[in-house]
XYZ file of N, CA, C and O in Angstrom:
340
model
N -19.564 -0.123 -6.972
C -18.264 -0.131 -7.454
C -17.665 1.294 -7.399
O -18.315 2.278 -7.776
N -16.337 1.333 -7.014
C -15.668 2.560 -6.917
C -15.276 2.919 -8.276
O -14.609 2.205 -8.998
N -15.350 4.250 -8.687
C -14.881 4.657 -10.082
C -13.396 4.662 -10.139
O -12.630 4.683 -9.183
N -12.911 4.475 -11.423
C -11.510 4.260 -11.664
C -10.729 5.586 -11.145
O -9.680 5.338 -10.580
N -11.296 6.788 -11.421
C -10.497 7.887 -10.916
C -10.540 7.936 -9.422
O -9.440 8.339 -8.911
N -11.458 7.583 -8.744
C -11.419 7.486 -7.292
C -10.358 6.396 -6.799
O -9.756 6.651 -5.841
N -10.436 5.301 -7.570
C -9.462 4.276 -7.305
C -7.983 4.725 -7.405
O -7.221 4.467 -6.458
N -7.698 5.542 -8.350
C -6.422 6.035 -8.590
C -6.096 6.987 -7.441
O -4.921 6.997 -6.844
N -6.912 7.901 -7.083
C -6.728 8.886 -6.000
C -6.340 8.096 -4.653
O -5.531 8.442 -3.914
N -7.270 7.075 -4.378
C -7.066 6.398 -3.107
C -5.758 5.551 -3.087
O -4.967 5.670 -2.114
N -5.421 4.978 -4.210
C -4.215 4.182 -4.367
C -3.044 5.213 -4.148
O -2.073 4.782 -3.368
N -3.000 6.267 -4.835
C -1.917 7.194 -4.598
C -1.772 7.637 -3.228
O -0.621 7.812 -2.645
N -2.928 7.876 -2.523
C -2.845 8.344 -1.126
C -2.304 7.161 -0.248
O -1.440 7.543 0.671
N -2.738 6.035 -0.394
C -2.253 4.901 0.379
C -0.752 4.680 0.117
O 0.126 4.449 1.142
N -0.324 4.764 -1.176
C 1.140 4.619 -1.500
C 1.909 5.686 -0.680
O 2.929 5.387 -0.142
N 1.493 6.887 -0.801
C 2.206 7.944 -0.146
C 2.228 7.818 1.380
O 3.294 8.085 1.987
N 1.160 7.304 2.062
C 1.190 7.082 3.470
C 2.245 5.910 3.833
O 2.867 6.151 4.815
N 2.270 4.988 3.078
C 3.322 3.892 3.253
C 4.659 4.326 2.945
O 5.616 4.052 3.879
N 4.831 5.134 1.963
C 6.115 5.661 1.699
C 6.655 6.478 2.933
O 7.801 6.367 3.347
N 5.775 7.340 3.473
C 6.190 8.212 4.598
C 6.628 7.358 5.810
O 7.406 7.587 6.450
N 5.807 6.287 5.967
C 6.001 5.372 7.199
C 7.381 4.653 7.080
O 8.167 4.577 7.929
N 7.631 4.264 5.837
C 8.902 3.638 5.632
C 10.151 4.430 5.706
O 11.103 3.978 6.206
N 10.085 5.593 5.251
C 11.242 6.459 5.259
C 11.381 7.269 6.580
O 12.442 7.973 6.716
N 10.387 7.169 7.483
C 10.530 7.924 8.786
C 11.574 7.280 9.701
O 12.191 7.997 10.503
N 11.671 6.009 9.626
C 12.615 5.334 10.711
C 14.021 5.398 10.292
O 14.469 5.910 9.312
N 14.884 4.832 11.240
C 16.315 4.988 11.008
C 16.824 3.664 10.544
O 18.113 3.490 10.242
N 16.062 2.562 10.342
C 16.396 1.264 9.796
C 16.580 1.324 8.319
O 15.617 1.473 7.507
N 17.850 1.182 7.800
C 18.076 1.366 6.401
C 17.411 0.228 5.605
O 16.890 0.452 4.449
N 17.371 -1.028 6.089
C 16.702 -2.044 5.271
C 15.251 -1.768 5.092
O 14.653 -2.065 4.101
N 14.607 -1.224 6.128
C 13.087 -0.832 5.872
C 12.984 0.460 5.021
O 12.172 0.394 4.132
N 13.912 1.333 5.185
C 13.759 2.499 4.362
C 13.948 2.210 2.882
O 13.398 2.760 1.967
N 14.803 1.211 2.698
C 15.012 0.830 1.154
C 13.853 0.102 0.589
O 13.698 0.040 -0.732
N 12.966 -0.413 1.379
C 11.686 -1.065 0.935
C 10.805 -0.146 0.021
O 9.996 -0.506 -0.703
N 10.977 1.201 0.210
C 10.217 2.089 -0.419
C 10.310 1.982 -1.970
O 9.384 2.218 -2.723
N 11.454 1.427 -2.427
C 11.672 1.306 -3.780
C 10.990 -0.038 -4.329
O 10.827 -0.218 -5.561
N 10.367 -0.759 -3.417
C 9.736 -2.003 -3.868
C 8.132 -1.845 -3.817
O 7.400 -2.814 -4.143
N 7.716 -0.643 -3.584
C 6.236 -0.354 -3.603
C 5.760 -0.532 -5.119
O 6.275 0.068 -5.968
N 4.876 -1.367 -5.297
C 4.274 -1.513 -6.630
C 3.714 -0.278 -7.247
O 3.335 0.683 -6.574
N 3.644 -0.191 -8.549
C 3.077 1.095 -9.299
C 1.658 0.987 -9.110
O 0.956 -0.002 -8.877
N 1.083 2.173 -9.319
C -0.374 2.334 -9.228
C -1.016 1.450 -10.312
O -1.958 0.841 -9.980
N -0.528 1.329 -11.394
C -1.111 0.441 -12.469
C -1.149 -0.934 -12.015
O -2.137 -1.626 -12.246
N 0.013 -1.393 -11.453
C 0.033 -2.761 -11.100
C -0.907 -3.103 -9.878
O -1.640 -4.114 -9.827
N -1.092 -2.115 -9.077
C -1.998 -2.228 -7.850
C -3.501 -2.297 -8.374
O -4.374 -3.152 -7.940
N -3.743 -1.397 -9.300
C -5.061 -1.372 -9.717
C -5.579 -2.623 -10.648
O -6.672 -2.927 -10.732
N -4.475 -3.101 -11.302
C -4.788 -4.422 -11.997
C -5.236 -5.508 -10.990
O -6.168 -6.310 -11.202
N -4.448 -5.574 -9.825
C -4.865 -6.497 -8.828
C -6.363 -6.217 -8.279
O -7.029 -7.125 -7.991
N -6.617 -4.944 -8.103
C -7.984 -4.539 -7.678
C -8.999 -5.018 -8.594
O -10.100 -5.414 -8.158
N -8.717 -4.857 -9.907
C -9.730 -5.184 -10.895
C -10.046 -6.793 -10.865
O -11.084 -7.142 -11.276
N -9.208 -7.537 -10.281
C -9.460 -8.961 -10.211
C -10.209 -9.394 -8.990
O -10.569 -10.555 -8.746
N -10.377 -8.471 -8.050
C -11.096 -8.720 -6.845
C -12.471 -8.237 -6.848
O -12.712 -7.058 -6.990
N -13.443 -9.143 -6.725
C -14.832 -8.730 -6.798
C -15.393 -8.161 -5.451
O -16.473 -7.458 -5.403
N -14.601 -8.312 -4.354
C -15.106 -7.832 -3.203
C -14.788 -6.391 -2.804
O -15.136 -5.809 -1.698
N -14.013 -5.714 -3.652
C -13.613 -4.317 -3.446
C -14.804 -3.376 -4.036
O -14.754 -3.104 -5.142
N -15.730 -3.070 -3.254
C -16.941 -2.213 -3.646
C -17.173 -1.003 -2.901
O -18.011 -0.266 -3.203
N -16.270 -0.701 -1.987
C -16.341 0.536 -1.120
C -15.004 1.146 -0.934
O -13.957 0.431 -1.192
N -14.863 2.403 -0.655
C -13.654 3.093 -0.524
C -12.863 2.296 0.674
O -11.619 2.195 0.428
N -13.546 2.080 1.706
C -12.849 1.422 2.788
C -12.185 0.064 2.524
O -11.038 -0.227 2.799
N -12.937 -0.741 1.758
C -12.390 -1.989 1.328
C -11.217 -1.891 0.356
O -10.378 -2.607 0.427
N -11.353 -0.872 -0.457
C -10.302 -0.553 -1.430
C -9.039 -0.189 -0.743
O -7.990 -0.696 -1.098
N -9.120 0.735 0.268
C -7.974 1.125 1.121
C -7.343 -0.080 1.667
O -6.062 -0.270 1.646
N -8.075 -0.884 2.307
C -7.691 -2.072 2.946
C -6.909 -3.088 2.015
O -5.897 -3.577 2.335
N -7.628 -3.244 0.822
C -7.009 -4.141 -0.184
C -5.689 -3.621 -0.703
O -4.669 -4.349 -0.778
N -5.630 -2.384 -0.932
C -4.361 -1.778 -1.524
C -3.314 -1.775 -0.485
O -2.187 -2.133 -0.722
N -3.621 -1.537 0.829
C -2.564 -1.642 1.877
C -2.084 -3.053 1.953
O -0.848 -3.067 2.110
N -2.859 -4.064 2.059
C -2.540 -5.376 2.136
C -1.706 -5.825 0.936
O -0.686 -6.565 1.071
N -2.082 -5.329 -0.211
C -1.337 -5.705 -1.510
C 0.062 -5.118 -1.424
O 1.005 -5.780 -1.745
N 0.242 -3.911 -1.026
C 1.576 -3.198 -0.942
C 2.354 -3.945 0.113
O 3.570 -4.309 -0.096
N 1.827 -4.114 1.372
C 2.597 -4.691 2.277
C 2.922 -6.156 2.147
O 4.090 -6.534 2.334
N 2.102 -6.839 1.353
C 2.484 -8.152 0.919
C 3.552 -8.173 -0.032
O 4.494 -9.000 0.007
N 3.567 -7.136 -0.949
C 4.730 -7.064 -1.929
C 6.015 -6.704 -1.295
O 7.067 -7.000 -1.794
N 5.861 -5.970 -0.170
C 7.063 -5.515 0.525
C 7.761 -6.603 1.345
O 8.901 -6.570 1.764
N 6.887 -7.655 1.623
C 7.475 -8.802 2.532
C 7.862 -8.373 3.862
O 9.011 -8.735 4.239
N 7.190 -7.461 4.517
C 7.596 -7.046 5.770
C 7.230 -8.108 6.898
O 6.197 -8.768 6.702
N 8.101 -8.191 7.833
C 7.802 -9.207 8.888
C 6.791 -8.527 9.849
O 6.484 -7.243 9.752
N 6.131 -9.316 10.667
C 5.109 -8.832 11.577
C 5.828 -7.725 12.499
O 5.090 -6.763 12.827
N 7.042 -7.990 12.968
C 7.624 -7.007 13.802
C 7.952 -5.709 13.034
O 7.745 -4.584 13.631
N 8.280 -5.727 11.741
C 8.488 -4.544 10.980
C 7.119 -3.846 10.694
O 7.033 -2.633 10.923
N 6.129 -4.532 10.597
C 4.721 -3.943 10.376
C 4.334 -3.233 11.767
O 3.836 -2.183 11.714
N 4.623 -3.909 12.897
C 4.227 -3.423 14.154
C 5.094 -1.962 14.435
O 4.546 -1.102 14.899
N 6.353 -2.190 14.085
C 7.246 -1.024 14.209
C 6.834 0.156 13.558
O 6.920 1.333 13.981
N 6.187 -0.025 12.273
C 5.796 1.034 11.400
C 4.264 1.416 11.632
O 3.773 2.376 10.970
N 3.559 0.752 12.532
C 2.250 1.003 12.842
C 1.355 0.883 11.680
O 0.493 1.686 11.363
N 1.632 -0.111 10.663
C 0.831 -0.337 9.500
C -0.141 -1.421 9.600
O -0.794 -1.761 8.631
N -0.313 -2.132 10.707
C -1.250 -3.124 10.852
C -2.707 -2.737 10.883
O -3.545 -3.545 10.499
N -2.987 -1.709 11.375
C -4.451 -1.282 11.502
C -4.787 -0.115 11.050
O -5.160 0.549 10.320
């Protein structure tokens, strides 16, 4: 199990990466999605409900998918932002 402090650090790092990707482009509708990124507390609540998050890598994947799911990005928008992989 990943410690809570490590979870917070990873979560903030993933959030920042996604924020940078969203604000980099010139599409205003995508740039405005930055305001819909869930809070760290909200994300970590979701993490606590998942028993499969037991490594840093799985935690990063889970957080990324949680945020992207919350943003409701289309597949084209994800591809454009290079956030799929």
